[in-house]
Amino acid sequence: MAKKEYKLNPKTLTYEVVKTPFRLRFYRVMRKVLIGFILASVVNFLFSWFFITPKMYLIDRSNREALMEYEVLQAKIDASMQKIAEIRHRDQSVYRPLFGHDTICIPGIYNDYPVTKYAALEGDRYTPLMMRTWRQVDALARLVYLQSVSMDELQTLSFDKEKMVLSVPAIWPIDKSRWSGKMDRFGRRIHPIGRYWHHHTGLDLGAPRGTDVYVTANGTVVESRYNGAYGLQILVDHGFGYRTRYAHLSKSHVRPGQTVRRGETIGEVGSTGRSTGPHIHYEVIYMGTYVDPLNYFRLEMSIEELNEIIENAKEENFEEL
């Protein structure tokens, strides 16, 4: 109860109660409330500094549970990575060799996403943990996608294995008896004129001008024309991701859209384009990537025979590429 104030009335010579204005009473009440709020805040701060409040306990327990969930998630990711690695190993070492197919490759599949993708996770004490976990999840998703594409392709191959076998480049593009013994291998080599290292995308086999050139697998002719440094060249699409190119020809016996069968004569050896002598430049392209044609020669001969050919081959640069 508020204390009353009294004032002497000179006329009546009595003490009368002084009425406090409402504004003053309001200010006094607000002052007491403000002081009480400040005192309560100070007490709460001191209490929370030395003791754990129920709210802080709940937050701390929630954080511990989140950390445990992240640890469990990382363990599951590691287990999934190991399982994908096992499937990938069987894919590369068992399934694809069985069908005679190269390992599938999707450009960028092993590249990390840009850091901006995880910008929303920044500014937190657990940011490193969350970003590491999400990067692992994204990497796992990419590997699962890669293996899914690979398995879909293997399923297609299994449905039509006979057609696939005939679509794999598996013979020499010329008669081995007509081969001069000179060869320019696939891969990095020194440029014959510029004397710098560059990548040779095919296999060059020296042979007399006019030697028959055979298509190495069933397919459809895509190109049969002059093409710059290649000279007169033929490009054949075999399906199942395979294409082959036969360049520097003197003659072509096929036209675009024509269906050809393995072993069929499609042209003759020449030296057109940027060439220094009669030879066949032979390329095998799988899923848009140049691969070593020698790997496919093993399908028609023993490893010993192939190794003997490689050892006896005389290295020579046939092209001014």
mmCIF file of C-alpha atoms in Angstrom:
data_model
loop_
_atom_site.group_PDB
_atom_site.id
_atom_site.type_symbol
_atom_site.label_atom_id
_atom_site.label_comp_id
_atom_site.label_asym_id
_atom_site.label_seq_id
_atom_site.Cartn_x
_atom_site.Cartn_y
_atom_site.Cartn_z
ATOM 1 C CA MET A 1 0.000 0.000 0.000
ATOM 2 C CA ALA A 2 1.412 3.374 -1.050
ATOM 3 C CA LYS A 3 2.365 5.752 1.780
ATOM 4 C CA LYS A 4 0.020 8.763 2.081
ATOM 5 C CA GLU A 5 1.341 12.308 2.155
ATOM 6 C CA TYR A 6 -0.237 15.050 4.296
ATOM 7 C CA LYS A 7 -0.166 18.857 4.062
ATOM 8 C CA LEU A 8 -1.253 21.541 6.621
ATOM 9 C CA ASN A 9 -4.239 23.617 5.544
ATOM 10 C CA PRO A 10 -3.672 27.141 7.012
ATOM 11 C CA LYS A 11 -7.307 28.015 6.806
ATOM 12 C CA THR A 12 -8.677 25.055 8.698
ATOM 13 C CA LEU A 13 -5.458 24.369 10.626
ATOM 14 C CA THR A 14 -5.836 20.670 9.774
ATOM 15 C CA TYR A 15 -3.707 18.163 7.875
ATOM 16 C CA GLU A 16 -5.226 17.046 4.606
ATOM 17 C CA VAL A 17 -4.211 14.173 2.329
ATOM 18 C CA VAL A 18 -2.202 15.322 -0.686
ATOM 19 C CA LYS A 19 -3.497 13.822 -3.970
ATOM 20 C CA THR A 20 -0.550 12.664 -6.177
ATOM 21 C CA PRO A 21 -1.020 13.393 -9.900
ATOM 22 C CA PHE A 22 -1.677 10.344 -12.097
ATOM 23 C CA ARG A 23 1.408 10.991 -14.254
ATOM 24 C CA LEU A 24 3.653 11.039 -11.201
ATOM 25 C CA ARG A 25 2.086 7.851 -9.858
ATOM 26 C CA PHE A 26 2.560 6.204 -13.272
ATOM 27 C CA TYR A 27 6.221 7.204 -13.401
ATOM 28 C CA ARG A 28 6.812 5.826 -9.923
ATOM 29 C CA VAL A 29 5.200 2.487 -10.847
ATOM 30 C CA MET A 30 7.208 2.212 -14.073
ATOM 31 C CA ARG A 31 10.393 3.000 -12.185
ATOM 32 C CA LYS A 32 9.733 0.186 -9.771
ATOM 33 C CA VAL A 33 8.914 -2.199 -12.642
ATOM 34 C CA LEU A 34 12.095 -1.227 -14.505
ATOM 35 C CA ILE A 35 14.235 -1.656 -11.409
ATOM 36 C CA GLY A 36 12.620 -5.052 -10.820
ATOM 37 C CA PHE A 37 13.275 -6.103 -14.422
ATOM 38 C CA ILE A 38 16.925 -5.038 -14.176
ATOM 39 C CA LEU A 39 17.376 -6.891 -10.887
ATOM 40 C CA ALA A 40 15.716 -10.004 -12.363
ATOM 41 C CA SER A 41 17.968 -9.845 -15.433
ATOM 42 C CA VAL A 42 21.077 -9.528 -13.285
ATOM 43 C CA VAL A 43 20.003 -12.463 -11.146
ATOM 44 C CA ASN A 44 19.190 -14.548 -14.247
ATOM 45 C CA PHE A 45 22.576 -13.719 -15.825
ATOM 46 C CA LEU A 46 24.467 -14.629 -12.670
ATOM 47 C CA PHE A 47 22.452 -17.832 -12.292
ATOM 48 C CA SER A 48 22.993 -18.885 -15.916
ATOM 49 C CA TRP A 49 26.717 -18.087 -15.598
ATOM 50 C CA PHE A 50 27.228 -20.448 -12.704
ATOM 51 C CA PHE A 51 24.385 -22.911 -13.287
ATOM 52 C CA ILE A 52 22.783 -24.665 -16.329
ATOM 53 C CA THR A 53 19.271 -23.488 -16.963
ATOM 54 C CA PRO A 54 16.564 -25.895 -18.143
ATOM 55 C CA LYS A 55 16.529 -24.215 -21.572
ATOM 56 C CA MET A 56 20.302 -24.488 -21.925
ATOM 57 C CA TYR A 57 20.114 -28.132 -20.872
ATOM 58 C CA LEU A 58 17.546 -28.853 -23.593
ATOM 59 C CA ILE A 59 19.650 -27.056 -26.214
ATOM 60 C CA ASP A 60 22.791 -28.913 -25.156
ATOM 61 C CA ARG A 61 20.983 -32.263 -25.248
ATOM 62 C CA SER A 62 19.594 -31.437 -28.693
ATOM 63 C CA ASN A 63 23.112 -30.608 -29.931
ATOM 64 C CA ARG A 64 24.502 -33.875 -28.552
ATOM 65 C CA GLU A 65 21.732 -35.824 -30.268
ATOM 66 C CA ALA A 66 22.432 -34.004 -33.568
ATOM 67 C CA LEU A 67 26.145 -34.855 -33.303
ATOM 68 C CA MET A 68 25.298 -38.514 -32.660
ATOM 69 C CA GLU A 69 22.994 -38.532 -35.707
ATOM 70 C CA TYR A 70 25.774 -37.053 -37.853
ATOM 71 C CA GLU A 71 28.177 -39.745 -36.616
ATOM 72 C CA VAL A 72 25.645 -42.458 -37.451
ATOM 73 C CA LEU A 73 25.063 -40.873 -40.867
ATOM 74 C CA GLN A 74 28.796 -40.769 -41.594
ATOM 75 C CA ALA A 75 29.112 -44.440 -40.616
ATOM 76 C CA LYS A 76 26.276 -45.311 -43.004
ATOM 77 C CA ILE A 77 27.915 -43.251 -45.769
ATOM 78 C CA ASP A 78 31.240 -45.064 -45.242
ATOM 79 C CA ALA A 79 29.471 -48.440 -45.392
ATOM 80 C CA SER A 80 27.641 -47.408 -48.563
ATOM 81 C CA MET A 81 30.904 -46.208 -50.125
ATOM 82 C CA GLN A 82 32.487 -49.596 -49.435
ATOM 83 C CA LYS A 83 29.503 -51.387 -50.962
ATOM 84 C CA ILE A 84 29.614 -49.170 -54.071
ATOM 85 C CA ALA A 85 33.364 -49.837 -54.340
ATOM 86 C CA GLU A 86 32.702 -53.596 -54.254
ATOM 87 C CA ILE A 87 30.025 -53.324 -56.946
ATOM 88 C CA ARG A 88 32.302 -51.083 -59.009
ATOM 89 C CA HIS A 89 35.104 -53.642 -58.739
ATOM 90 C CA ARG A 90 32.844 -56.461 -59.953
ATOM 91 C CA ASP A 91 31.577 -54.204 -62.733
ATOM 92 C CA GLN A 92 35.094 -53.423 -63.984
ATOM 93 C CA SER A 93 36.726 -56.807 -63.336
ATOM 94 C CA VAL A 94 33.931 -59.267 -64.099
ATOM 95 C CA TYR A 95 30.861 -57.926 -65.888
ATOM 96 C CA ARG A 96 32.453 -55.625 -68.457
ATOM 97 C CA PRO A 97 35.280 -57.993 -69.425
ATOM 98 C CA LEU A 98 32.599 -60.659 -69.896
ATOM 99 C CA PHE A 99 30.859 -58.442 -72.455
ATOM 100 C CA GLY A 100 34.124 -57.077 -73.864
ATOM 101 C CA HIS A 101 33.234 -53.480 -72.931
ATOM 102 C CA ASP A 102 35.381 -50.690 -71.549
ATOM 103 C CA THR A 103 34.717 -49.098 -68.177
ATOM 104 C CA ILE A 104 32.049 -46.426 -68.423
ATOM 105 C CA CYS A 105 33.200 -42.875 -67.712
ATOM 106 C CA ILE A 106 30.999 -39.829 -67.080
ATOM 107 C CA PRO A 107 32.963 -36.531 -67.214
ATOM 108 C CA GLY A 108 32.951 -34.616 -63.940
ATOM 109 C CA ILE A 109 31.448 -37.440 -61.888
ATOM 110 C CA TYR A 110 34.318 -37.293 -59.382
ATOM 111 C CA ASN A 111 34.468 -33.477 -59.194
ATOM 112 C CA ASP A 112 33.187 -31.796 -56.036
ATOM 113 C CA TYR A 113 30.280 -29.382 -56.191
ATOM 114 C CA PRO A 114 31.220 -25.666 -55.817
ATOM 115 C CA VAL A 115 31.475 -24.294 -52.282
ATOM 116 C CA THR A 116 28.524 -21.969 -52.970
ATOM 117 C CA LYS A 117 26.225 -24.998 -52.834
ATOM 118 C CA TYR A 118 26.894 -25.200 -49.083
ATOM 119 C CA ALA A 119 26.747 -21.462 -48.343
ATOM 120 C CA ALA A 120 23.588 -21.884 -46.257
ATOM 121 C CA LEU A 121 25.529 -24.035 -43.763
ATOM 122 C CA GLU A 122 28.116 -21.346 -42.969
ATOM 123 C CA GLY A 123 28.198 -19.285 -39.777
ATOM 124 C CA ASP A 124 27.564 -22.141 -37.342
ATOM 125 C CA ARG A 125 29.878 -23.790 -34.824
ATOM 126 C CA TYR A 126 29.151 -27.132 -36.493
ATOM 127 C CA THR A 127 29.683 -25.861 -40.059
ATOM 128 C CA PRO A 128 32.824 -27.995 -40.753
ATOM 129 C CA LEU A 129 31.038 -31.163 -39.634
ATOM 130 C CA MET A 130 27.890 -30.418 -41.630
ATOM 131 C CA MET A 131 29.767 -29.448 -44.803
ATOM 132 C CA ARG A 132 31.972 -32.561 -44.631
ATOM 133 C CA THR A 133 28.938 -34.790 -44.206
ATOM 134 C CA TRP A 134 26.972 -33.186 -47.027
ATOM 135 C CA ARG A 135 29.977 -33.400 -49.340
ATOM 136 C CA GLN A 136 30.147 -37.127 -48.589
ATOM 137 C CA VAL A 137 26.427 -37.487 -49.282
ATOM 138 C CA ASP A 138 26.771 -35.673 -52.614
ATOM 139 C CA ALA A 139 29.807 -37.779 -53.595
ATOM 140 C CA LEU A 140 27.883 -40.951 -52.756
ATOM 141 C CA ALA A 141 24.926 -39.779 -54.847
ATOM 142 C CA ARG A 142 27.202 -39.201 -57.853
ATOM 143 C CA LEU A 143 28.774 -42.659 -57.508
ATOM 144 C CA VAL A 144 25.350 -44.274 -57.214
ATOM 145 C CA TYR A 145 24.288 -42.466 -60.388
ATOM 146 C CA LEU A 146 27.435 -43.622 -62.212
ATOM 147 C CA GLN A 147 26.898 -47.229 -61.176
ATOM 148 C CA SER A 148 23.211 -47.029 -62.072
ATOM 149 C CA VAL A 149 24.078 -45.876 -65.604
ATOM 150 C CA SER A 150 26.663 -48.658 -65.863
ATOM 151 C CA MET A 151 24.204 -51.318 -64.719
ATOM 152 C CA ASP A 152 21.554 -50.064 -67.151
ATOM 153 C CA GLU A 153 24.082 -50.419 -69.960
ATOM 154 C CA LEU A 154 25.057 -53.927 -68.842
ATOM 155 C CA GLN A 155 21.391 -54.893 -68.727
ATOM 156 C CA THR A 156 20.980 -53.716 -72.325
ATOM 157 C CA LEU A 157 24.070 -55.667 -73.339
ATOM 158 C CA SER A 158 22.798 -58.829 -71.680
ATOM 159 C CA PHE A 159 19.519 -58.644 -73.639
ATOM 160 C CA ASP A 160 21.327 -58.494 -76.976
ATOM 161 C CA LYS A 161 24.736 -60.064 -76.365
ATOM 162 C CA GLU A 162 25.089 -61.582 -79.833
ATOM 163 C CA LYS A 163 24.485 -58.250 -81.551
ATOM 164 C CA MET A 164 26.830 -56.545 -79.106
ATOM 165 C CA VAL A 165 29.642 -59.032 -79.756
ATOM 166 C CA LEU A 166 29.507 -58.255 -83.471
ATOM 167 C CA SER A 167 29.511 -54.520 -82.704
ATOM 168 C CA VAL A 168 32.804 -54.560 -80.789
ATOM 169 C CA PRO A 169 35.840 -53.658 -82.994
ATOM 170 C CA ALA A 170 37.698 -56.966 -82.784
ATOM 171 C CA ILE A 171 39.779 -57.491 -85.945
ATOM 172 C CA TRP A 172 42.634 -55.756 -87.745
ATOM 173 C CA PRO A 173 41.573 -53.054 -90.224
ATOM 174 C CA ILE A 174 43.992 -54.533 -92.809
ATOM 175 C CA ASP A 175 45.336 -57.962 -93.659
ATOM 176 C CA LYS A 176 48.251 -58.599 -91.272
ATOM 177 C CA SER A 177 50.240 -60.091 -94.143
ATOM 178 C CA ARG A 178 50.108 -56.677 -95.884
ATOM 179 C CA TRP A 179 51.373 -54.812 -92.830
ATOM 180 C CA SER A 180 54.850 -53.370 -93.394
ATOM 181 C CA GLY A 181 55.807 -53.869 -89.758
ATOM 182 C CA LYS A 182 55.862 -50.108 -89.121
ATOM 183 C CA MET A 183 53.531 -48.745 -86.469
ATOM 184 C CA ASP A 184 52.770 -45.480 -84.692
ATOM 185 C CA ARG A 185 51.202 -46.310 -81.354
ATOM 186 C CA PHE A 186 48.237 -44.726 -79.569
ATOM 187 C CA GLY A 187 49.006 -42.165 -76.852
ATOM 188 C CA ARG A 188 51.545 -39.436 -76.199
ATOM 189 C CA ARG A 189 54.258 -39.009 -78.782
ATOM 190 C CA ILE A 190 56.673 -36.399 -80.102
ATOM 191 C CA HIS A 191 55.288 -34.365 -82.985
ATOM 192 C CA PRO A 192 57.288 -35.367 -86.109
ATOM 193 C CA ILE A 193 57.694 -31.744 -87.234
ATOM 194 C CA GLY A 194 57.133 -29.484 -84.216
ATOM 195 C CA ARG A 195 59.098 -31.855 -81.911
ATOM 196 C CA TYR A 196 56.661 -31.309 -79.032
ATOM 197 C CA TRP A 197 54.643 -33.870 -77.087
ATOM 198 C CA HIS A 198 51.028 -34.393 -78.142
ATOM 199 C CA HIS A 199 48.364 -37.097 -77.972
ATOM 200 C CA HIS A 200 47.998 -39.507 -80.875
ATOM 201 C CA THR A 201 44.329 -40.543 -80.956
ATOM 202 C CA GLY A 202 44.689 -43.683 -83.031
ATOM 203 C CA LEU A 203 46.960 -46.432 -84.330
ATOM 204 C CA ASP A 204 48.936 -46.052 -87.568
ATOM 205 C CA LEU A 205 49.732 -49.207 -89.531
ATOM 206 C CA GLY A 206 52.025 -48.950 -92.538
ATOM 207 C CA ALA A 207 50.849 -50.801 -95.660
ATOM 208 C CA PRO A 208 51.205 -50.481 -99.446
ATOM 209 C CA ARG A 209 48.951 -48.002 -101.206
ATOM 210 C CA GLY A 210 45.753 -49.705 -102.383
ATOM 211 C CA THR A 211 45.697 -52.310 -99.560
ATOM 212 C CA ASP A 212 42.112 -53.226 -98.663
ATOM 213 C CA VAL A 213 40.761 -51.668 -95.464
ATOM 214 C CA TYR A 214 38.239 -53.747 -93.511
ATOM 215 C CA VAL A 215 35.546 -52.517 -91.146
ATOM 216 C CA THR A 216 36.291 -54.076 -87.759
ATOM 217 C CA ALA A 217 32.695 -54.563 -86.544
ATOM 218 C CA ASN A 218 29.107 -54.412 -87.774
ATOM 219 C CA GLY A 219 27.731 -50.913 -88.040
ATOM 220 C CA THR A 220 26.462 -48.001 -90.114
ATOM 221 C CA VAL A 221 28.629 -45.562 -92.047
ATOM 222 C CA VAL A 222 28.323 -42.055 -90.594
ATOM 223 C CA GLU A 223 30.890 -40.234 -92.760
ATOM 224 C CA SER A 224 32.764 -40.982 -95.963
ATOM 225 C CA ARG A 225 34.506 -37.798 -97.080
ATOM 226 C CA TYR A 226 37.623 -35.641 -96.967
ATOM 227 C CA ASN A 227 38.147 -34.197 -93.508
ATOM 228 C CA GLY A 228 41.129 -31.859 -93.191
ATOM 229 C CA ALA A 229 44.221 -33.507 -91.691
ATOM 230 C CA TYR A 230 42.522 -36.919 -91.828
ATOM 231 C CA GLY A 231 42.311 -36.755 -95.607
ATOM 232 C CA LEU A 232 39.778 -39.189 -97.040
ATOM 233 C CA GLN A 233 38.258 -40.854 -93.996
ATOM 234 C CA ILE A 234 35.381 -43.152 -93.048
ATOM 235 C CA LEU A 235 33.573 -42.993 -89.694
ATOM 236 C CA VAL A 236 31.420 -45.980 -88.694
ATOM 237 C CA ASP A 237 28.929 -46.141 -85.811
ATOM 238 C CA HIS A 238 28.681 -49.668 -84.351
ATOM 239 C CA GLY A 239 26.170 -48.953 -81.597
ATOM 240 C CA PHE A 240 26.670 -49.782 -77.921
ATOM 241 C CA GLY A 241 28.856 -46.659 -77.619
ATOM 242 C CA TYR A 242 31.446 -47.754 -80.239
ATOM 243 C CA ARG A 243 32.698 -45.848 -83.287
ATOM 244 C CA THR A 244 35.733 -46.454 -85.508
ATOM 245 C CA ARG A 245 37.569 -44.152 -87.919
ATOM 246 C CA TYR A 246 39.698 -45.112 -90.942
ATOM 247 C CA ALA A 247 41.750 -42.173 -92.263
ATOM 248 C CA HIS A 248 44.259 -41.178 -94.994
ATOM 249 C CA LEU A 249 42.517 -43.495 -97.462
ATOM 250 C CA SER A 250 43.106 -43.407 -101.208
ATOM 251 C CA LYS A 251 39.603 -44.703 -101.987
ATOM 252 C CA SER A 252 36.294 -45.198 -100.194
ATOM 253 C CA HIS A 253 33.833 -47.922 -101.236
ATOM 254 C CA VAL A 254 30.959 -46.910 -98.954
ATOM 255 C CA ARG A 255 28.557 -44.018 -98.482
ATOM 256 C CA PRO A 256 26.894 -42.458 -95.416
ATOM 257 C CA GLY A 257 23.933 -44.476 -94.148
ATOM 258 C CA GLN A 258 25.231 -47.743 -95.597
ATOM 259 C CA THR A 259 25.167 -50.815 -93.351
ATOM 260 C CA VAL A 260 28.461 -52.726 -93.178
ATOM 261 C CA ARG A 261 29.456 -56.059 -91.659
ATOM 262 C CA ARG A 262 32.673 -57.002 -89.906
ATOM 263 C CA GLY A 263 35.429 -57.895 -92.381
ATOM 264 C CA GLU A 264 33.789 -56.074 -95.302
ATOM 265 C CA THR A 265 36.116 -53.979 -97.498
ATOM 266 C CA ILE A 266 35.224 -50.306 -97.117
ATOM 267 C CA GLY A 267 38.252 -48.557 -98.637
ATOM 268 C CA GLU A 268 41.914 -48.668 -99.616
ATOM 269 C CA VAL A 269 45.101 -47.529 -97.881
ATOM 270 C CA GLY A 270 46.481 -44.193 -99.063
ATOM 271 C CA SER A 271 48.335 -41.098 -97.921
ATOM 272 C CA THR A 272 45.765 -38.309 -98.187
ATOM 273 C CA GLY A 273 45.578 -35.433 -95.726
ATOM 274 C CA ARG A 274 48.565 -34.603 -93.534
ATOM 275 C CA SER A 275 50.424 -37.850 -94.134
ATOM 276 C CA THR A 276 54.062 -38.684 -94.841
ATOM 277 C CA GLY A 277 53.486 -42.122 -96.370
ATOM 278 C CA PRO A 278 50.915 -44.843 -97.151
ATOM 279 C CA HIS A 279 49.276 -46.137 -93.975
ATOM 280 C CA ILE A 280 45.916 -46.551 -92.252
ATOM 281 C CA HIS A 281 45.141 -44.320 -89.297
ATOM 282 C CA TYR A 282 42.696 -46.378 -87.232
ATOM 283 C CA GLU A 283 40.735 -45.026 -84.239
ATOM 284 C CA VAL A 284 38.426 -46.694 -81.735
ATOM 285 C CA ILE A 285 36.079 -44.305 -79.959
ATOM 286 C CA TYR A 286 34.062 -45.548 -76.987
ATOM 287 C CA MET A 287 31.397 -43.345 -75.376
ATOM 288 C CA GLY A 288 33.014 -40.301 -76.997
ATOM 289 C CA THR A 289 36.521 -41.116 -75.686
ATOM 290 C CA TYR A 290 39.467 -42.283 -77.774
ATOM 291 C CA VAL A 291 40.804 -45.665 -76.586
ATOM 292 C CA ASP A 292 43.800 -47.777 -77.605
ATOM 293 C CA PRO A 293 42.869 -49.983 -80.605
ATOM 294 C CA LEU A 294 45.532 -52.519 -79.597
ATOM 295 C CA ASN A 295 43.388 -53.510 -76.626
ATOM 296 C CA TYR A 296 40.757 -54.817 -79.059
ATOM 297 C CA PHE A 297 43.214 -56.802 -81.158
ATOM 298 C CA ARG A 298 43.468 -59.184 -78.202
ATOM 299 C CA LEU A 299 39.951 -60.374 -78.996
ATOM 300 C CA GLU A 300 41.123 -62.186 -82.124
ATOM 301 C CA MET A 301 44.574 -63.398 -81.040
ATOM 302 C CA SER A 302 46.468 -64.561 -77.997
ATOM 303 C CA ILE A 303 48.349 -62.147 -75.767
ATOM 304 C CA GLU A 304 51.599 -63.836 -76.815
ATOM 305 C CA GLU A 305 50.889 -63.182 -80.496
ATOM 306 C CA LEU A 306 49.964 -59.573 -79.831
ATOM 307 C CA ASN A 307 53.040 -58.979 -77.671
ATOM 308 C CA GLU A 308 55.222 -60.427 -80.417
ATOM 309 C CA ILE A 309 53.698 -58.027 -82.943
ATOM 310 C CA ILE A 310 54.238 -55.061 -80.622
ATOM 311 C CA GLU A 311 57.850 -56.032 -79.923
ATOM 312 C CA ASN A 312 58.664 -56.466 -83.600
ATOM 313 C CA ALA A 313 56.908 -53.271 -84.703
ATOM 314 C CA LYS A 314 59.145 -50.449 -85.853
ATOM 315 C CA GLU A 315 58.044 -47.080 -84.478
ATOM 316 C CA GLU A 316 57.422 -44.487 -87.190
ATOM 317 C CA ASN A 317 55.550 -41.191 -87.498
ATOM 318 C CA PHE A 318 53.290 -41.342 -90.530
ATOM 319 C CA GLU A 319 51.458 -38.044 -89.964
ATOM 320 C CA GLU A 320 52.229 -34.333 -89.852
ATOM 321 C CA LEU A 321 49.528 -33.669 -87.233
#
